[in-house]
């Protein structure tokens, strides 16, 4: 995962930078929770001279620097309101090593530093690595932000990957109506393992009273096979892959040995993990629906299916291409376009997103 997973960046024809309006919506929806967490933090007795901010899963493109700017703006407003001196800021941008950090650093001057005031003194550094382990010094972080990242798992659930030998999820790439209980349990257990590791790692790094605001894909239903947006799109990808198997383009065992390393949890699962791990107090857990159809930028003239397929492609192509071959990705996502345009109801273009706000005890 650390070596393969990344959104499409660089000079690719279909990039995350041009197909990330869904993530922009998520940032907008999460903004009130970020503001509230910062208001509550600065409303207490603590008022740091230096503020360390970590953005986990920063990705690249136009959204990469937005959270840090918004956090600094809110802190600036709080300092003015309370007659306090503005702290110096240190912003750490984290993602897996395959992320296009070059794009992020190239855009720093235009998209970040040029938007800061003279008072807002800030340093920025990139921190490559998985957030399912330690990344920062003990008790060093005041505020942690992460959006559209924690639904990714650290690995394919054990027993489902290609190395296991046994076929557990035949013809599918994620949990579906035909998946066995063993498949569902494997996904849930891997999410629990990863989320606990995330919380334990951040518990070492976040100061007492420090805050975290996390957004990630989830599901409304307790049933992991429920007919919701995320499940529908993974089901359609599996359908397109099996069509390619039928046409002799892909060996069937290639599909049988592939499972997406992600999980859309329900609110009950998230609450249980946070409460059982015990390092953080859960201030808020909100669920909302986000329309993933991109109506902005270069995509205004594209069909609904083309918009949806592009949004999924920039997120999933690195993994799908690694397993099935990059030369097959045009064919695969062209089929996805046809399925969405022909069959998918508009309602299924909406993904459930969680916003989780936490305080370090």
Tab-separated table of C-alpha atoms in Angstrom:
chain	number	residue	atom	x	y	z
A	1	UNK	CA	0.000	0.000	0.000
A	2	UNK	CA	2.701	2.480	0.983
A	3	UNK	CA	4.494	1.825	-2.297
A	4	UNK	CA	1.524	1.637	-4.665
A	5	UNK	CA	-1.352	3.792	-3.405
A	6	UNK	CA	-1.577	7.412	-4.592
A	7	UNK	CA	-3.977	9.621	-6.497
A	8	UNK	CA	-3.185	10.522	-10.090
A	9	UNK	CA	-0.818	13.455	-10.155
A	10	UNK	CA	1.925	14.883	-12.324
A	11	UNK	CA	1.368	15.031	-16.067
A	12	UNK	CA	-1.291	12.333	-16.323
A	13	UNK	CA	-4.231	13.159	-18.580
A	14	UNK	CA	-6.800	12.509	-15.827
A	15	UNK	CA	-5.433	13.980	-12.608
A	16	UNK	CA	-6.747	14.445	-9.098
A	17	UNK	CA	-6.105	18.182	-9.425
A	18	UNK	CA	-8.758	18.413	-12.164
A	19	UNK	CA	-11.191	15.868	-10.689
A	20	UNK	CA	-11.477	16.595	-6.978
A	21	UNK	CA	-14.594	18.709	-6.569
A	22	UNK	CA	-16.146	15.984	-4.377
A	23	UNK	CA	-13.240	16.376	-1.974
A	24	UNK	CA	-13.714	20.150	-2.141
A	25	UNK	CA	-17.330	19.623	-1.034
A	26	UNK	CA	-16.118	17.503	1.874
A	27	UNK	CA	-13.726	20.257	2.971
A	28	UNK	CA	-16.576	22.775	2.852
A	29	UNK	CA	-18.889	20.529	4.888
A	30	UNK	CA	-16.174	19.848	7.472
A	31	UNK	CA	-15.183	23.520	7.866
A	32	UNK	CA	-17.713	24.324	10.662
A	33	UNK	CA	-16.373	21.384	12.694
A	34	UNK	CA	-12.789	22.610	12.250
A	35	UNK	CA	-13.834	26.103	13.346
A	36	UNK	CA	-15.703	24.794	16.388
A	37	UNK	CA	-12.785	22.601	17.473
A	38	UNK	CA	-10.393	25.543	17.238
A	39	UNK	CA	-12.803	27.897	19.039
A	40	UNK	CA	-13.107	25.434	21.907
A	41	UNK	CA	-9.357	24.881	22.050
A	42	UNK	CA	-8.519	28.599	22.187
A	43	UNK	CA	-11.397	29.210	24.568
A	44	UNK	CA	-9.546	27.265	27.256
A	45	UNK	CA	-6.564	28.204	29.354
A	46	UNK	CA	-4.005	27.000	26.798
A	47	UNK	CA	-2.720	29.517	24.272
A	48	UNK	CA	0.429	28.291	22.506
A	49	UNK	CA	3.241	30.533	21.330
A	50	UNK	CA	3.940	27.965	18.618
A	51	UNK	CA	1.216	25.885	16.987
A	52	UNK	CA	1.983	22.588	15.263
A	53	UNK	CA	-0.580	21.412	12.700
A	54	UNK	CA	-0.571	18.071	10.872
A	55	UNK	CA	-2.630	17.388	7.746
A	56	UNK	CA	-2.737	13.619	7.256
A	57	UNK	CA	-3.422	12.353	3.750
A	58	UNK	CA	-2.904	15.786	2.208
A	59	UNK	CA	-2.780	14.460	-1.378
A	60	UNK	CA	-1.954	17.022	-4.087
A	61	UNK	CA	-3.748	19.514	-6.292
A	62	UNK	CA	-5.927	22.490	-5.323
A	63	UNK	CA	-7.220	20.984	-2.059
A	64	UNK	CA	-3.844	20.046	-0.563
A	65	UNK	CA	-3.123	23.396	1.095
A	66	UNK	CA	-6.682	24.547	1.790
A	67	UNK	CA	-7.057	22.972	5.271
A	68	UNK	CA	-3.861	24.569	6.596
A	69	UNK	CA	-4.901	27.991	5.295
A	70	UNK	CA	-8.358	27.697	6.858
A	71	UNK	CA	-6.910	26.606	10.213
A	72	UNK	CA	-4.477	29.534	10.282
A	73	UNK	CA	-7.266	31.976	9.370
A	74	UNK	CA	-9.491	30.708	12.189
A	75	UNK	CA	-6.644	30.910	14.720
A	76	UNK	CA	-5.841	34.444	13.548
A	77	UNK	CA	-9.457	35.490	14.105
A	78	UNK	CA	-9.440	33.938	17.586
A	79	UNK	CA	-6.259	35.797	18.508
A	80	UNK	CA	-7.714	39.115	17.366
A	81	UNK	CA	-10.912	38.440	19.295
A	82	UNK	CA	-9.031	37.645	22.515
A	83	UNK	CA	-6.289	40.231	22.139
A	84	UNK	CA	-3.605	37.592	21.951
A	85	UNK	CA	-0.406	37.453	19.956
A	86	UNK	CA	-0.612	35.166	16.936
A	87	UNK	CA	1.453	31.983	17.390
A	88	UNK	CA	4.083	30.867	14.925
A	89	UNK	CA	2.808	27.987	12.803
A	90	UNK	CA	4.432	24.768	11.704
A	91	UNK	CA	2.411	22.766	9.175
A	92	UNK	CA	3.283	19.147	8.406
A	93	UNK	CA	1.814	17.748	5.187
A	94	UNK	CA	1.666	13.959	5.313
A	95	UNK	CA	0.834	11.347	2.714
A	96	UNK	CA	2.207	8.082	1.402
A	97	UNK	CA	5.561	8.272	-0.449
A	98	UNK	CA	3.878	7.883	-3.856
A	99	UNK	CA	2.004	11.171	-3.412
A	100	UNK	CA	2.951	13.986	-5.792
A	101	UNK	CA	4.764	16.093	-3.200
A	102	UNK	CA	6.547	17.937	-6.013
A	103	UNK	CA	3.213	19.395	-7.098
A	104	UNK	CA	2.426	20.426	-3.510
A	105	UNK	CA	5.776	22.123	-2.951
A	106	UNK	CA	5.682	23.825	-6.360
A	107	UNK	CA	2.313	25.385	-5.530
A	108	UNK	CA	3.324	26.549	-2.034
A	109	UNK	CA	4.297	30.088	-3.023
A	110	UNK	CA	1.255	30.803	-5.175
A	111	UNK	CA	-1.412	28.845	-3.296
A	112	UNK	CA	-0.230	29.196	0.294
A	113	UNK	CA	2.418	31.743	1.268
A	114	UNK	CA	0.972	34.445	-0.993
A	115	UNK	CA	-2.336	34.177	0.894
A	116	UNK	CA	-0.844	34.640	4.357
A	117	UNK	CA	-0.621	38.036	6.031
A	118	UNK	CA	2.655	39.467	7.346
A	119	UNK	CA	1.612	38.445	10.844
A	120	UNK	CA	1.002	34.824	9.891
A	121	UNK	CA	4.469	33.319	10.164
A	122	UNK	CA	4.409	29.720	8.983
A	123	UNK	CA	6.810	26.943	8.018
A	124	UNK	CA	5.767	23.937	5.940
A	125	UNK	CA	7.317	20.478	5.665
A	126	UNK	CA	6.368	17.231	3.955
A	127	UNK	CA	6.240	14.007	5.966
A	128	UNK	CA	5.946	10.880	3.798
A	129	UNK	CA	4.705	7.729	5.511
A	130	UNK	CA	1.645	5.817	6.677
A	131	UNK	CA	-0.485	7.467	9.360
A	132	UNK	CA	-1.210	4.014	10.754
A	133	UNK	CA	2.089	4.353	12.619
A	134	UNK	CA	4.071	7.065	14.393
A	135	UNK	CA	5.051	10.102	12.309
A	136	UNK	CA	5.811	12.931	14.761
A	137	UNK	CA	7.499	13.645	18.089
A	138	UNK	CA	5.678	12.766	21.297
A	139	UNK	CA	3.203	15.394	22.499
A	140	UNK	CA	4.080	17.807	19.717
A	141	UNK	CA	0.826	18.311	17.764
A	142	UNK	CA	-1.851	20.856	18.654
A	143	UNK	CA	-4.239	20.154	15.777
A	144	UNK	CA	-4.612	17.211	13.392
A	145	UNK	CA	-6.693	17.335	10.230
A	146	UNK	CA	-7.414	14.535	7.779
A	147	UNK	CA	-9.958	14.380	4.995
A	148	UNK	CA	-10.994	11.598	2.604
A	149	UNK	CA	-8.258	9.252	3.802
A	150	UNK	CA	-9.188	6.984	6.709
A	151	UNK	CA	-11.423	4.729	4.624
A	152	UNK	CA	-8.195	3.427	3.056
A	153	UNK	CA	-6.805	0.386	4.837
A	154	UNK	CA	-3.127	-0.283	5.461
A	155	UNK	CA	-3.427	-3.529	3.501
A	156	UNK	CA	-5.881	-5.895	1.890
A	157	UNK	CA	-7.520	-7.845	4.746
A	158	UNK	CA	-5.519	-11.025	5.515
A	159	UNK	CA	-6.940	-14.053	3.776
A	160	UNK	CA	-8.303	-12.004	0.873
A	161	UNK	CA	-5.072	-10.963	-0.832
A	162	UNK	CA	-3.513	-12.738	-3.785
A	163	UNK	CA	-0.880	-14.425	-1.586
A	164	UNK	CA	-3.443	-16.334	0.485
A	165	UNK	CA	-4.135	-18.822	-2.297
A	166	UNK	CA	-7.776	-19.408	-1.320
A	167	UNK	CA	-10.488	-17.559	-3.241
A	168	UNK	CA	-12.750	-15.874	-0.692
A	169	UNK	CA	-14.519	-13.193	-2.759
A	170	UNK	CA	-14.888	-14.672	-6.230
A	171	UNK	CA	-15.657	-12.196	-9.016
A	172	UNK	CA	-15.841	-9.223	-6.643
A	173	UNK	CA	-13.458	-6.438	-5.601
A	174	UNK	CA	-15.138	-5.392	-2.352
A	175	UNK	CA	-18.000	-6.450	-0.075
A	176	UNK	CA	-21.131	-7.317	-2.065
A	177	UNK	CA	-24.439	-9.099	-1.632
A	178	UNK	CA	-22.741	-12.367	-2.565
A	179	UNK	CA	-19.827	-11.961	-0.140
A	180	UNK	CA	-19.549	-14.485	2.669
A	181	UNK	CA	-19.549	-13.542	6.351
A	182	UNK	CA	-15.832	-14.352	6.392
A	183	UNK	CA	-15.186	-11.625	3.805
A	184	UNK	CA	-17.254	-9.063	5.719
A	185	UNK	CA	-15.563	-9.973	9.004
A	186	UNK	CA	-12.101	-9.714	7.415
A	187	UNK	CA	-12.806	-6.191	6.168
A	188	UNK	CA	-14.279	-5.059	9.471
A	189	UNK	CA	-11.382	-6.525	11.468
A	190	UNK	CA	-8.796	-4.825	9.259
A	191	UNK	CA	-10.565	-1.472	9.649
A	192	UNK	CA	-10.654	-1.915	13.421
A	193	UNK	CA	-6.968	-2.841	13.535
A	194	UNK	CA	-5.989	0.162	11.406
A	195	UNK	CA	-8.205	2.698	13.131
A	196	UNK	CA	-6.971	1.621	16.557
A	197	UNK	CA	-3.378	1.947	15.312
A	198	UNK	CA	-4.193	5.422	14.016
A	199	UNK	CA	-5.685	6.537	17.331
A	200	UNK	CA	-2.860	5.046	19.409
A	201	UNK	CA	-0.228	6.710	17.209
A	202	UNK	CA	-1.944	10.100	17.398
A	203	UNK	CA	-2.443	9.685	21.155
A	204	UNK	CA	1.353	9.642	21.498
A	205	UNK	CA	1.781	12.707	19.281
A	206	UNK	CA	-1.105	15.036	20.206
A	207	UNK	CA	-0.770	17.175	23.341
A	208	UNK	CA	-3.411	16.812	26.088
A	209	UNK	CA	-6.380	18.924	25.030
A	210	UNK	CA	-5.250	18.889	21.383
A	211	UNK	CA	-7.873	18.380	18.695
A	212	UNK	CA	-8.438	16.211	15.638
A	213	UNK	CA	-11.016	16.619	12.867
A	214	UNK	CA	-11.246	13.642	10.513
A	215	UNK	CA	-13.440	13.085	7.468
A	216	UNK	CA	-13.744	9.779	5.612
A	217	UNK	CA	-16.194	7.726	3.582
A	218	UNK	CA	-18.637	5.558	5.540
A	219	UNK	CA	-22.112	4.096	5.254
A	220	UNK	CA	-25.508	4.868	6.776
A	221	UNK	CA	-26.632	1.268	7.224
A	222	UNK	CA	-25.293	-1.245	9.729
A	223	UNK	CA	-25.385	-3.768	6.865
A	224	UNK	CA	-22.039	-3.644	4.981
A	225	UNK	CA	-23.774	-4.968	1.845
A	226	UNK	CA	-26.410	-2.209	1.824
A	227	UNK	CA	-27.148	-0.573	-1.512
A	228	UNK	CA	-25.274	2.680	-1.054
A	229	UNK	CA	-23.053	4.709	-3.376
A	230	UNK	CA	-19.673	3.250	-2.432
A	231	UNK	CA	-20.901	-0.331	-2.746
A	232	UNK	CA	-22.589	0.353	-6.062
A	233	UNK	CA	-19.474	1.768	-7.667
A	234	UNK	CA	-17.233	-1.057	-6.511
A	235	UNK	CA	-19.873	-3.511	-7.728
A	236	UNK	CA	-19.872	-1.837	-11.153
A	237	UNK	CA	-16.082	-1.985	-11.323
A	238	UNK	CA	-16.276	-5.706	-10.562
A	239	UNK	CA	-18.932	-6.075	-13.257
A	240	UNK	CA	-16.744	-4.324	-15.824
A	241	UNK	CA	-13.768	-6.483	-14.888
A	242	UNK	CA	-15.822	-9.658	-15.252
A	243	UNK	CA	-17.003	-8.459	-18.687
A	244	UNK	CA	-13.322	-8.194	-19.615
A	245	UNK	CA	-12.821	-11.727	-18.294
A	246	UNK	CA	-15.694	-12.978	-20.487
A	247	UNK	CA	-14.090	-11.307	-23.504
A	248	UNK	CA	-10.732	-12.920	-22.759
A	249	UNK	CA	-8.969	-9.658	-21.911
A	250	UNK	CA	-8.266	-10.534	-18.257
A	251	UNK	CA	-7.751	-13.998	-16.689
A	252	UNK	CA	-10.532	-14.792	-14.216
A	253	UNK	CA	-8.063	-15.553	-11.451
A	254	UNK	CA	-6.796	-11.975	-11.708
A	255	UNK	CA	-10.206	-10.684	-10.613
A	256	UNK	CA	-10.669	-13.399	-7.985
A	257	UNK	CA	-7.348	-12.479	-6.353
A	258	UNK	CA	-8.055	-8.727	-6.158
A	259	UNK	CA	-9.823	-6.895	-3.322
A	260	UNK	CA	-9.832	-3.156	-2.720
A	261	UNK	CA	-7.988	-2.102	0.467
A	262	UNK	CA	-10.704	0.217	1.757
A	263	UNK	CA	-13.709	0.023	4.057
A	264	UNK	CA	-16.828	2.144	4.506
A	265	UNK	CA	-17.629	1.802	8.208
A	266	UNK	CA	-20.929	2.627	9.930
A	267	UNK	CA	-21.281	5.090	12.815
A	268	UNK	CA	-21.684	2.320	15.386
A	269	UNK	CA	-18.346	0.790	14.395
A	270	UNK	CA	-16.543	4.139	14.571
A	271	UNK	CA	-18.028	5.013	17.979
A	272	UNK	CA	-17.151	1.602	19.419
A	273	UNK	CA	-13.503	1.862	18.339
A	274	UNK	CA	-13.038	5.415	19.678
A	275	UNK	CA	-14.652	4.556	23.021
A	276	UNK	CA	-12.779	1.264	23.461
A	277	UNK	CA	-9.373	2.751	22.540
A	278	UNK	CA	-9.993	5.505	25.081
A	279	UNK	CA	-7.345	8.131	24.283
A	280	UNK	CA	-9.761	10.661	22.790
A	281	UNK	CA	-13.122	12.124	23.729
A	282	UNK	CA	-15.552	12.110	20.801
A	283	UNK	CA	-17.013	15.614	20.483
A	284	UNK	CA	-18.979	15.063	17.278
A	285	UNK	CA	-19.667	12.352	14.733
A	286	UNK	CA	-21.817	13.547	11.859
A	287	UNK	CA	-22.791	11.728	8.669
A	288	UNK	CA	-23.690	13.511	5.441
A	289	UNK	CA	-24.093	12.734	1.778
A	290	UNK	CA	-21.709	14.134	-0.829
A	291	UNK	CA	-22.524	14.201	-4.539
A	292	UNK	CA	-19.447	12.848	-6.296
A	293	UNK	CA	-20.461	14.128	-9.727
A	294	UNK	CA	-17.937	16.803	-10.734
A	295	UNK	CA	-19.644	19.828	-12.276
A	296	UNK	CA	-16.593	22.076	-12.130
A	297	UNK	CA	-13.418	22.855	-14.020
A	298	UNK	CA	-12.670	20.872	-17.143
A	299	UNK	CA	-15.608	18.478	-16.622
A	300	UNK	CA	-18.633	20.705	-17.236
A	301	UNK	CA	-19.206	19.301	-20.727
A	302	UNK	CA	-18.803	15.649	-19.729
A	303	UNK	CA	-21.656	13.212	-19.138
A	304	UNK	CA	-22.580	12.095	-15.615
A	305	UNK	CA	-20.897	8.755	-16.211
A	306	UNK	CA	-17.678	10.390	-17.407
A	307	UNK	CA	-17.569	12.628	-14.330
A	308	UNK	CA	-18.126	9.748	-11.924
A	309	UNK	CA	-15.625	7.510	-13.705
A	310	UNK	CA	-12.953	10.211	-13.632
A	311	UNK	CA	-13.475	10.818	-9.921
A	312	UNK	CA	-13.051	7.097	-9.199
A	313	UNK	CA	-10.181	6.693	-11.627
A	314	UNK	CA	-7.945	9.310	-10.008
A	315	UNK	CA	-8.409	7.539	-6.661
A	316	UNK	CA	-8.262	3.876	-7.701
A	317	UNK	CA	-6.120	3.724	-10.840
A	318	UNK	CA	-2.796	3.303	-9.036
A	319	UNK	CA	-4.025	0.116	-7.322
A	320	UNK	CA	-6.093	-1.280	-10.190
A	321	UNK	CA	-3.338	-0.534	-12.698
A	322	UNK	CA	-0.698	-2.184	-10.511
A	323	UNK	CA	-2.717	-5.416	-10.357
A	324	UNK	CA	-4.370	-5.582	-13.793
A	325	UNK	CA	-1.983	-3.486	-15.894
A	326	UNK	CA	-2.081	0.242	-16.614
A	327	UNK	CA	-2.663	-0.486	-20.306
A	328	UNK	CA	-6.180	-1.774	-19.442
A	329	UNK	CA	-7.361	1.252	-17.445
A	330	UNK	CA	-8.798	3.187	-20.413
A	331	UNK	CA	-10.930	0.177	-21.335
A	332	UNK	CA	-12.026	-0.488	-17.744
A	333	UNK	CA	-13.176	3.047	-17.001
A	334	UNK	CA	-14.812	3.465	-20.410
A	335	UNK	CA	-17.011	0.535	-19.400
A	336	UNK	CA	-17.697	2.241	-16.066
A	337	UNK	CA	-18.874	5.340	-17.950
A	338	UNK	CA	-21.373	3.253	-19.918
A	339	UNK	CA	-22.737	1.557	-16.804
A	340	UNK	CA	-23.229	4.848	-14.939
A	341	UNK	CA	-24.847	6.591	-17.913
A	342	UNK	CA	-27.104	3.649	-18.683
A	343	UNK	CA	-28.127	2.187	-15.348
A	344	UNK	CA	-27.036	4.008	-12.215
A	345	UNK	CA	-29.738	6.124	-10.513
A	346	UNK	CA	-28.680	9.651	-9.617
A	347	UNK	CA	-29.073	8.856	-5.903
A	348	UNK	CA	-26.193	6.383	-6.100
A	349	UNK	CA	-23.790	9.129	-7.139
A	350	UNK	CA	-23.842	10.259	-3.495
A	351	UNK	CA	-21.326	8.867	-1.014
A	352	UNK	CA	-21.805	8.917	2.758
A	353	UNK	CA	-19.085	10.933	4.504
A	354	UNK	CA	-18.344	11.095	8.239
A	355	UNK	CA	-16.938	14.090	10.077
A	356	UNK	CA	-15.359	13.026	13.374
A	357	UNK	CA	-14.144	15.601	15.901
A	358	UNK	CA	-11.982	14.402	18.815
A	359	UNK	CA	-10.171	15.846	21.836
A	360	UNK	CA	-7.053	14.259	23.339
A	361	UNK	CA	-7.702	13.393	26.985
